[in-house]
Backbone as JSON, one array per atom type, in Angstrom:
{
  "sequence": "XXXXXXXXXXXXXXXXXXXXXXXXXXXXXXXXXXXXXXXXXXXXXXXXXXXXXXXXXXXXXXXXXXXXXXXXXXXXXXXXXXXXXXXXXXXXXXXXXXXXXXXXXXXXXXXXXXXXXXXXXXXXXXXXXXXXXXXXXXXXXXXXXXXXXXXXXXXXXXXXXXXXXXXXXXXXXXXXXXXXXXXXXXXXX",
  "N": [[-23.64, -14.46, -0.82], [-21.85, -13.99, -3.11], [-20.52, -15.25, -6.4], [-18.85, -14.48, -7.9], [-16.37, -13.54, -6.07], [-15.17, -15.87, -4.7], [-13.69, -16.63, -6.75], [-10.78, -15.4, -8.59], [-8.44, -15.25, -6.27], [-4.8, -15.71, -5.81], [-3.42, -17.79, -8.84], [-1.54, -19.96, -8.54], [-0.71, -20.5, -5.89], [1.2, -20.55, -4.15], [4.0, -19.91, -5.2], [3.08, -16.92, -7.0], [2.43, -16.12, -4.77], [4.84, -15.74, -4.09], [6.58, -14.51, -6.09], [5.39, -12.17, -6.33], [6.29, -11.15, -3.54], [8.74, -10.25, -3.77], [8.13, -8.44, -5.57], [7.1, -6.22, -4.28], [8.61, -6.15, -2.26], [11.08, -4.83, -3.75], [10.09, -2.68, -4.9], [9.65, -0.93, -2.37], [12.33, -0.93, -0.68], [13.54, 0.01, -3.16], [13.02, 3.5, -3.88], [10.6, 4.86, -6.16], [10.88, 3.27, -7.72], [8.96, 1.63, -10.8], [7.04, -1.63, -10.37], [5.4, -4.81, -12.4], [2.99, -5.66, -11.68], [0.92, -9.28, -11.45], [-1.81, -12.11, -10.81], [-3.57, -11.86, -9.03], [-7.06, -11.06, -9.22], [-8.84, -9.07, -8.44], [-12.2, -8.04, -7.07], [-14.11, -5.24, -8.49], [-14.01, -2.15, -7.04], [-11.52, -1.91, -7.36], [-7.69, -2.07, -7.66], [-5.56, -4.74, -9.47], [-2.5, -4.88, -8.65], [-3.62, -3.91, -5.64], [-4.31, -6.06, -4.67], [-2.97, -7.49, -5.25], [-0.94, -7.27, -3.66], [-2.22, -7.47, -0.69], [-3.3, -9.57, -0.21], [-0.45, -11.04, -1.1], [0.38, -9.6, 1.83], [-1.1, -9.29, 3.75], [-3.18, -11.61, 6.17], [-5.38, -13.99, 8.07], [-4.39, -12.29, 10.53], [-4.07, -9.57, 10.27], [-5.69, -6.54, 10.39], [-7.37, -4.83, 8.44], [-8.38, -2.2, 6.65], [-11.0, -0.12, 5.06], [-11.57, 2.1, 2.66], [-13.91, 4.8, 1.34], [-15.4, 3.99, -1.97], [-13.96, 1.41, -2.31], [-15.62, 0.54, 0.08], [-16.83, -1.38, 0.14], [-19.69, -4.3, -0.52], [-18.61, -6.55, -2.17], [-15.75, -6.27, -2.52], [-15.49, -6.49, 0.22], [-15.84, -9.35, 1.21], [-14.26, -10.4, -1.01], [-11.95, -10.22, 0.84], [-12.31, -11.71, 3.04], [-13.09, -14.69, 1.75], [-10.79, -14.73, 0.59], [-8.35, -13.74, 2.25], [-9.32, -14.04, 4.5], [-8.9, -11.7, 6.7], [-9.46, -9.24, 9.16], [-12.06, -6.19, 8.29], [-12.07, -3.46, 9.58], [-12.06, 0.11, 11.85], [-10.26, 2.81, 10.45], [-8.05, 3.05, 12.33], [-8.23, 1.05, 13.17], [-6.53, 0.51, 11.96], [-3.52, -2.87, 10.07], [-3.71, -1.95, 7.36], [-4.02, 0.04, 4.79], [-7.27, 0.83, 2.81], [-7.27, 2.69, -0.46], [-8.86, 5.37, -2.1], [-6.54, 8.22, -2.83], [-7.43, 10.57, -1.72], [-9.83, 9.17, -0.12], [-7.51, 8.38, 1.39], [-7.86, 9.91, 3.38], [-8.1, 11.42, 6.82], [-4.31, 11.32, 7.84], [-4.07, 11.4, 9.45], [-5.79, 9.47, 11.46], [-4.47, 7.16, 10.99], [-1.71, 4.02, 12.79], [1.25, 5.09, 13.6], [3.32, 3.78, 14.2], [5.51, 2.77, 17.8], [7.23, 4.98, 19.97], [8.62, 1.89, 21.03], [8.08, 0.48, 19.0], [8.56, 1.07, 16.44], [7.28, -0.4, 14.25], [4.53, -0.96, 14.23], [3.44, 0.05, 12.16], [0.26, 1.93, 10.26], [0.41, 0.51, 6.73], [-0.42, 2.08, 4.02], [-2.6, 2.0, 1.33], [-2.09, 3.57, -1.97], [-4.79, 3.93, -4.09], [-4.14, 4.61, -7.61], [-4.51, 6.33, -10.75], [-2.82, 6.29, -12.9], [0.57, 5.89, -13.23], [3.92, 6.94, -12.91], [7.68, 6.98, -13.29], [8.15, 9.48, -12.5], [7.33, 13.66, -11.92], [7.56, 14.12, -8.26], [10.63, 14.34, -6.53], [12.68, 12.12, -5.3], [14.29, 11.85, -2.48], [17.51, 9.06, -0.8], [17.8, 6.01, 1.15], [18.0, 3.43, -0.41], [17.66, 4.24, -2.7], [20.09, 6.16, -5.34], [21.4, 8.38, -6.72], [19.08, 10.51, -7.12], [15.8, 9.76, -7.37], [12.22, 9.5, -9.1], [9.02, 10.43, -8.3], [5.26, 9.79, -9.77], [3.64, 11.18, -7.49], [0.91, 12.0, -5.07], [0.72, 14.47, -3.81], [2.64, 16.2, -2.33], [3.46, 17.72, -0.1], [1.82, 16.17, 2.23], [3.23, 13.91, 2.46], [6.29, 14.51, 2.84], [5.77, 15.53, 5.59], [5.56, 13.23, 6.6], [7.79, 12.07, 6.25], [9.18, 13.79, 8.92], [8.01, 12.75, 10.68], [9.88, 9.81, 10.85], [11.44, 7.86, 13.55], [9.32, 6.93, 13.42], [5.67, 7.03, 11.82], [4.29, 6.65, 8.34], [4.12, 4.25, 5.89], [3.4, 4.2, 2.62], [2.5, 1.87, -0.87], [1.61, 2.51, -3.45], [-0.73, 1.63, -6.18], [-1.36, 1.27, -9.44], [-3.92, -0.54, -11.51], [-1.84, -3.07, -12.94], [0.8, -1.95, -12.28], [2.34, -0.71, -9.27], [4.28, 0.81, -6.77], [6.28, 2.27, -3.94], [6.87, 4.04, -1.12], [8.42, 4.36, 1.17], [8.81, 5.77, 5.31], [11.38, 6.58, 5.25], [12.1, 7.76, 3.6], [12.96, 11.04, 1.36], [11.12, 14.25, 0.24], [10.31, 16.24, -2.24], [9.39, 18.5, -4.42], [8.98, 18.63, -7.67]],
  "CA": [[-21.85, -14.42, -1.19], [-21.3, -13.3, -5.2], [-19.81, -15.94, -6.48], [-17.81, -14.16, -8.68], [-16.06, -13.6, -5.27], [-14.87, -16.88, -4.74], [-12.52, -16.39, -8.03], [-9.6, -13.85, -8.12], [-6.95, -14.99, -5.62], [-3.54, -16.7, -6.85], [-4.01, -19.44, -9.16], [-0.7, -21.3, -7.63], [-0.49, -18.89, -4.55], [2.93, -20.27, -3.56], [4.88, -19.45, -6.8], [2.58, -16.19, -7.62], [3.32, -14.98, -3.43], [6.48, -15.4, -3.67], [7.04, -13.49, -7.08], [4.47, -10.81, -5.85], [6.69, -10.14, -2.14], [9.29, -9.83, -3.89], [7.94, -7.14, -6.0], [6.59, -5.95, -2.91], [9.93, -5.51, -1.51], [11.75, -4.57, -4.92], [9.72, -0.84, -4.29], [10.17, -0.69, -0.81], [13.86, -0.96, -1.26], [14.27, 1.17, -4.33], [11.84, 4.19, -3.49], [11.04, 4.72, -7.71], [11.08, 2.26, -8.77], [7.7, 0.63, -10.3], [6.98, -3.18, -11.07], [4.32, -5.25, -12.7], [2.65, -7.61, -10.71], [0.61, -10.55, -11.25], [-1.86, -12.53, -9.69], [-4.95, -11.84, -8.39], [-8.17, -10.27, -9.3], [-10.1, -8.2, -6.53], [-13.9, -7.12, -7.57], [-13.7, -3.11, -8.32], [-12.89, -0.58, -7.44], [-9.91, -2.7, -6.42], [-7.03, -1.88, -8.57], [-4.82, -5.7, -9.52], [-2.03, -4.97, -7.85], [-3.47, -3.68, -4.79], [-5.44, -7.05, -4.5], [-1.79, -8.86, -5.29], [-0.57, -7.09, -2.15], [-3.57, -8.12, 0.46], [-3.23, -11.62, -0.78], [0.88, -11.13, -0.07], [0.82, -9.21, 2.8], [-2.43, -9.81, 4.5], [-3.37, -13.46, 6.95], [-6.47, -13.76, 8.77], [-4.38, -11.27, 11.72], [-4.42, -8.63, 9.31], [-6.55, -5.94, 10.44], [-7.07, -3.99, 7.62], [-9.61, -0.82, 6.58], [-11.31, 0.35, 3.41], [-11.98, 3.62, 2.32], [-14.13, 5.12, -0.06], [-16.01, 2.95, -2.84], [-13.1, 0.22, -1.81], [-15.59, -0.15, 1.57], [-18.17, -2.35, -0.71], [-20.03, -5.13, -0.73], [-17.81, -7.13, -2.92], [-14.12, -6.73, -2.11], [-15.43, -7.43, 2.18], [-16.74, -10.61, 0.85], [-13.47, -11.45, -1.48], [-10.8, -10.1, 1.25], [-12.89, -12.09, 4.13], [-12.96, -15.62, 1.44], [-9.06, -15.1, -0.14], [-7.84, -13.57, 2.9], [-9.83, -14.33, 6.23], [-8.54, -10.59, 7.58], [-11.48, -8.44, 9.77], [-12.16, -5.67, 8.13], [-11.61, -3.37, 10.71], [-11.86, 1.72, 11.43], [-8.96, 3.18, 10.46], [-7.24, 3.76, 14.02], [-7.07, -0.12, 14.09], [-5.95, -0.95, 11.03], [-2.28, -2.85, 9.83], [-3.11, -1.67, 5.89], [-4.72, 0.66, 5.0], [-6.27, 0.64, 0.9], [-8.49, 3.57, -0.79], [-8.24, 6.22, -3.33], [-6.1, 9.19, -2.18], [-8.7, 11.08, -1.35], [-10.15, 8.5, 0.61], [-7.89, 7.54, 3.04], [-7.18, 10.75, 4.26], [-6.69, 12.62, 7.37], [-3.8, 10.4, 7.44], [-3.52, 10.64, 11.58], [-6.46, 8.32, 11.12], [-3.8, 5.73, 11.32], [-1.46, 4.3, 13.49], [2.72, 5.25, 13.18], [3.93, 3.52, 15.1], [5.44, 4.21, 19.22], [9.32, 4.82, 20.1], [9.61, 1.33, 21.5], [7.08, -0.77, 18.26], [7.82, 1.98, 15.13], [7.07, -1.03, 13.36], [2.69, -1.17, 14.22], [2.28, 1.23, 12.06], [0.23, 1.24, 9.44], [0.92, 0.64, 5.95], [-1.53, 2.31, 2.98], [-2.3, 1.56, -0.5], [-3.57, 4.22, -2.69], [-5.38, 3.72, -5.39], [-4.44, 5.82, -8.34], [-5.57, 6.53, -12.07], [-1.96, 6.67, -13.43], [1.79, 5.72, -12.11], [4.87, 7.05, -13.31], [8.66, 7.33, -12.43], [7.77, 11.05, -13.15], [6.95, 14.02, -9.91], [8.09, 14.62, -7.39], [11.58, 13.98, -6.53], [13.07, 11.34, -3.68], [15.55, 11.2, -2.09], [16.85, 8.81, 0.52], [18.1, 4.98, 1.49], [17.86, 3.13, -1.87], [18.28, 5.66, -4.22], [21.19, 6.57, -6.14], [21.44, 10.02, -6.17], [17.55, 10.5, -6.83], [14.49, 8.74, -8.08], [10.77, 11.05, -9.72], [7.5, 9.29, -8.88], [4.09, 10.3, -9.34], [2.91, 11.36, -5.92], [-0.51, 12.69, -5.54], [0.8, 15.36, -3.03], [4.11, 16.76, -2.11], [3.88, 17.83, 1.7], [2.0, 15.21, 3.04], [4.66, 13.07, 2.33], [7.46, 15.52, 4.1], [5.35, 15.61, 7.57], [5.44, 11.95, 6.92], [8.89, 11.57, 6.7], [10.28, 14.11, 9.44], [8.01, 11.46, 11.9], [10.9, 9.01, 11.39], [11.98, 6.42, 12.77], [7.69, 6.88, 13.56], [5.37, 6.97, 10.02], [3.27, 5.17, 7.76], [4.79, 3.2, 4.2], [3.17, 3.9, 1.42], [2.16, 1.85, -2.2], [1.18, 3.15, -4.48], [-1.59, 1.06, -7.47], [-2.87, 1.89, -10.42], [-4.23, -1.3, -12.49], [-0.66, -4.17, -11.69], [1.94, -1.41, -11.13], [3.35, -0.63, -8.43], [5.69, 1.62, -6.35], [6.02, 2.47, -2.88], [7.26, 5.29, -0.93], [9.22, 4.36, 2.76], [8.81, 7.19, 6.17], [12.94, 6.59, 5.03], [12.19, 8.67, 1.9], [12.24, 12.93, 1.99], [10.29, 13.99, -1.01], [10.9, 17.82, -2.99], [8.39, 19.06, -5.51], [9.48, 19.32, -8.57]],
  "C": [[-22.36, -14.46, -2.84], [-20.65, -14.43, -5.13], [-18.61, -15.66, -7.01], [-15.87, -13.64, -7.26], [-15.0, -14.72, -4.61], [-13.51, -17.19, -5.51], [-11.52, -14.59, -7.84], [-8.57, -14.16, -7.26], [-5.96, -16.18, -6.47], [-3.83, -18.59, -7.52], [-3.18, -20.2, -8.9], [-0.03, -20.66, -5.96], [0.52, -19.18, -3.88], [4.09, -19.45, -4.16], [4.06, -17.89, -6.76], [2.67, -15.05, -6.29], [4.69, -14.56, -3.53], [6.99, -14.26, -4.51], [6.36, -11.74, -6.21], [5.91, -10.3, -4.53], [7.27, -9.98, -2.62], [10.23, -8.66, -5.1], [7.64, -6.25, -5.24], [7.58, -4.98, -2.32], [10.42, -4.77, -2.05], [11.05, -3.36, -4.46], [9.66, -0.59, -3.11], [11.26, -0.36, -0.98], [14.59, 0.21, -2.02], [13.2, 2.22, -4.57], [11.35, 4.39, -5.41], [11.22, 4.58, -8.42], [9.27, 1.3, -8.84], [7.59, -0.35, -11.56], [5.89, -3.25, -11.05], [3.72, -6.61, -11.76], [0.89, -8.18, -10.93], [-0.1, -11.04, -10.54], [-3.63, -13.2, -9.05], [-6.2, -10.98, -9.57], [-9.72, -10.13, -9.02], [-11.44, -7.37, -7.48], [-13.13, -5.45, -7.08], [-13.91, -2.94, -7.7], [-11.57, -1.22, -7.18], [-8.66, -2.79, -7.21], [-6.18, -4.12, -8.53], [-3.46, -5.8, -8.7], [-2.02, -4.09, -6.53], [-4.67, -4.78, -4.2], [-4.64, -8.1, -4.72], [-0.66, -8.47, -3.89], [-1.34, -7.3, -0.88], [-2.9, -9.04, -0.06], [-1.42, -12.11, -0.49], [1.43, -11.2, 1.66], [0.26, -9.69, 4.03], [-2.5, -11.59, 4.82], [-4.69, -12.92, 7.69], [-6.0, -13.08, 10.51], [-3.85, -10.1, 11.8], [-5.5, -7.31, 9.77], [-6.17, -4.44, 8.79], [-8.36, -3.09, 6.39], [-9.27, -0.57, 5.04], [-11.58, 1.06, 3.16], [-12.84, 3.15, 1.2], [-15.01, 4.1, -0.5], [-15.42, 1.69, -3.12], [-14.19, -0.39, -0.56], [-17.25, -0.78, 0.8], [-17.96, -3.57, -0.47], [-19.11, -6.52, -0.89], [-16.2, -7.38, -2.51], [-13.95, -7.12, 0.22], [-15.18, -8.07, 1.65], [-15.38, -11.46, 0.13], [-12.08, -11.59, -0.7], [-11.24, -12.04, 2.94], [-12.82, -14.21, 2.96], [-11.43, -15.57, 1.12], [-8.34, -14.99, 1.34], [-8.09, -13.83, 4.65], [-9.04, -13.09, 7.14], [-9.98, -10.38, 8.05], [-10.58, -7.31, 8.77], [-12.7, -4.6, 9.59], [-11.81, -0.81, 10.49], [-10.98, 1.82, 11.6], [-8.28, 2.75, 11.45], [-7.25, 2.84, 14.52], [-6.1, -1.13, 12.72], [-3.88, -0.83, 10.65], [-2.38, -2.42, 8.52], [-4.12, -1.33, 5.67], [-5.99, 1.0, 3.06], [-7.68, 1.67, 0.33], [-7.71, 4.28, -1.97], [-7.08, 7.28, -2.42], [-6.7, 9.98, -1.17], [-9.42, 10.32, 0.06], [-9.47, 8.03, 1.62], [-7.68, 8.75, 3.39], [-8.18, 11.35, 5.45], [-5.57, 11.23, 7.42], [-3.51, 9.91, 8.82], [-3.58, 9.92, 11.93], [-5.96, 7.65, 12.39], [-3.12, 5.76, 11.92], [-0.01, 4.84, 12.87], [3.29, 4.94, 13.96], [4.32, 4.12, 16.8], [6.63, 4.14, 18.98], [9.71, 3.61, 20.27], [9.26, 0.34, 20.13], [7.23, 0.7, 16.83], [7.24, 1.33, 14.13], [5.4, -1.48, 13.28], [2.84, 0.04, 13.74], [1.35, 0.84, 10.94], [0.91, 1.64, 7.99], [-1.1, 1.25, 4.61], [-1.04, 2.19, 1.73], [-3.06, 2.52, -0.87], [-3.01, 3.9, -3.47], [-4.99, 5.21, -6.28], [-5.1, 5.44, -9.47], [-4.16, 5.57, -12.93], [-0.89, 6.73, -12.62], [2.81, 5.28, -13.58], [6.53, 7.66, -12.7], [8.93, 9.08, -12.96], [7.22, 11.55, -12.55], [8.18, 14.77, -9.05], [9.3, 13.85, -6.87], [11.82, 13.39, -4.91], [14.43, 11.33, -3.9], [16.04, 9.98, -0.76], [17.56, 7.12, 0.79], [17.39, 4.66, 0.07], [17.85, 3.63, -2.77], [19.05, 6.13, -4.29], [21.89, 8.04, -6.2], [19.82, 10.55, -6.1], [16.69, 10.38, -7.55], [13.58, 10.31, -8.14], [9.98, 9.51, -9.16], [6.68, 10.03, -8.73], [3.44, 10.34, -8.16], [1.68, 12.44, -6.27], [-0.35, 13.93, -4.96], [2.58, 15.62, -2.44], [4.31, 16.74, -0.65], [2.89, 16.72, 3.3], [3.42, 14.19, 3.1], [5.95, 13.18, 3.59], [7.25, 15.29, 5.55], [5.33, 14.14, 7.68], [6.63, 12.11, 7.96], [9.58, 12.24, 7.96], [9.23, 13.25, 11.07], [9.08, 10.55, 12.17], [11.02, 8.91, 12.62], [9.55, 5.81, 12.62], [7.19, 6.99, 12.08], [4.62, 5.77, 9.77], [4.38, 5.37, 6.67], [3.56, 3.29, 3.58], [3.99, 3.25, 0.07], [1.87, 2.62, -2.36], [1.02, 2.19, -5.43], [-1.98, 1.75, -8.15], [-2.16, 0.5, -12.13], [-3.35, -2.79, -12.03], [0.41, -3.33, -11.84], [2.08, -0.97, -10.34], [4.03, 0.33, -7.96], [4.94, 1.59, -5.06], [6.99, 3.81, -2.66], [7.56, 4.96, 0.87], [9.3, 4.81, 2.99], [9.99, 7.19, 5.56], [12.56, 8.3, 3.72], [11.33, 10.68, 2.02], [12.18, 13.01, -0.34], [10.58, 15.75, -1.18], [10.01, 17.95, -3.63], [9.7, 20.1, -6.52], [9.83, 21.46, -8.63]]
}
């Protein structure tokens, strides 16, 4: 095991996790809002924001799928040491991490069932940049409308039609974090 993977977790786990949890819930409750998070230093290519989310929302019973360049020894070892979560095939994952291209096809992930819609995957999409511009967002948690730089529009429109089933998304760029729950309606600008 690379000694660097032993580093990069929360320095003050209870406090750092509480701040991170609040930021994660805020962006999920208010689509279009972008928060800065800190506390994790995961190995490349994982961003600080994605590392913070995994440290905060995952535990040894949370299966994670790593896609594309994120499926590497350093990231796997970092997850094993800091979280203890199993790395699994996409169809068994509760959390998925990768770039937009790497996490395709979205149909590979669990969307929940009629009895248990919460048994769906959450996709953490790594992006180069994140801004409150681009696609128009409407729905719960948005007063009139918001905007977010999404990698595309059609996939999120198809996802919203599945409600109450569907996927929830977090978007990460460096230490910046935003979210798009399945309840949000997305329109092209």
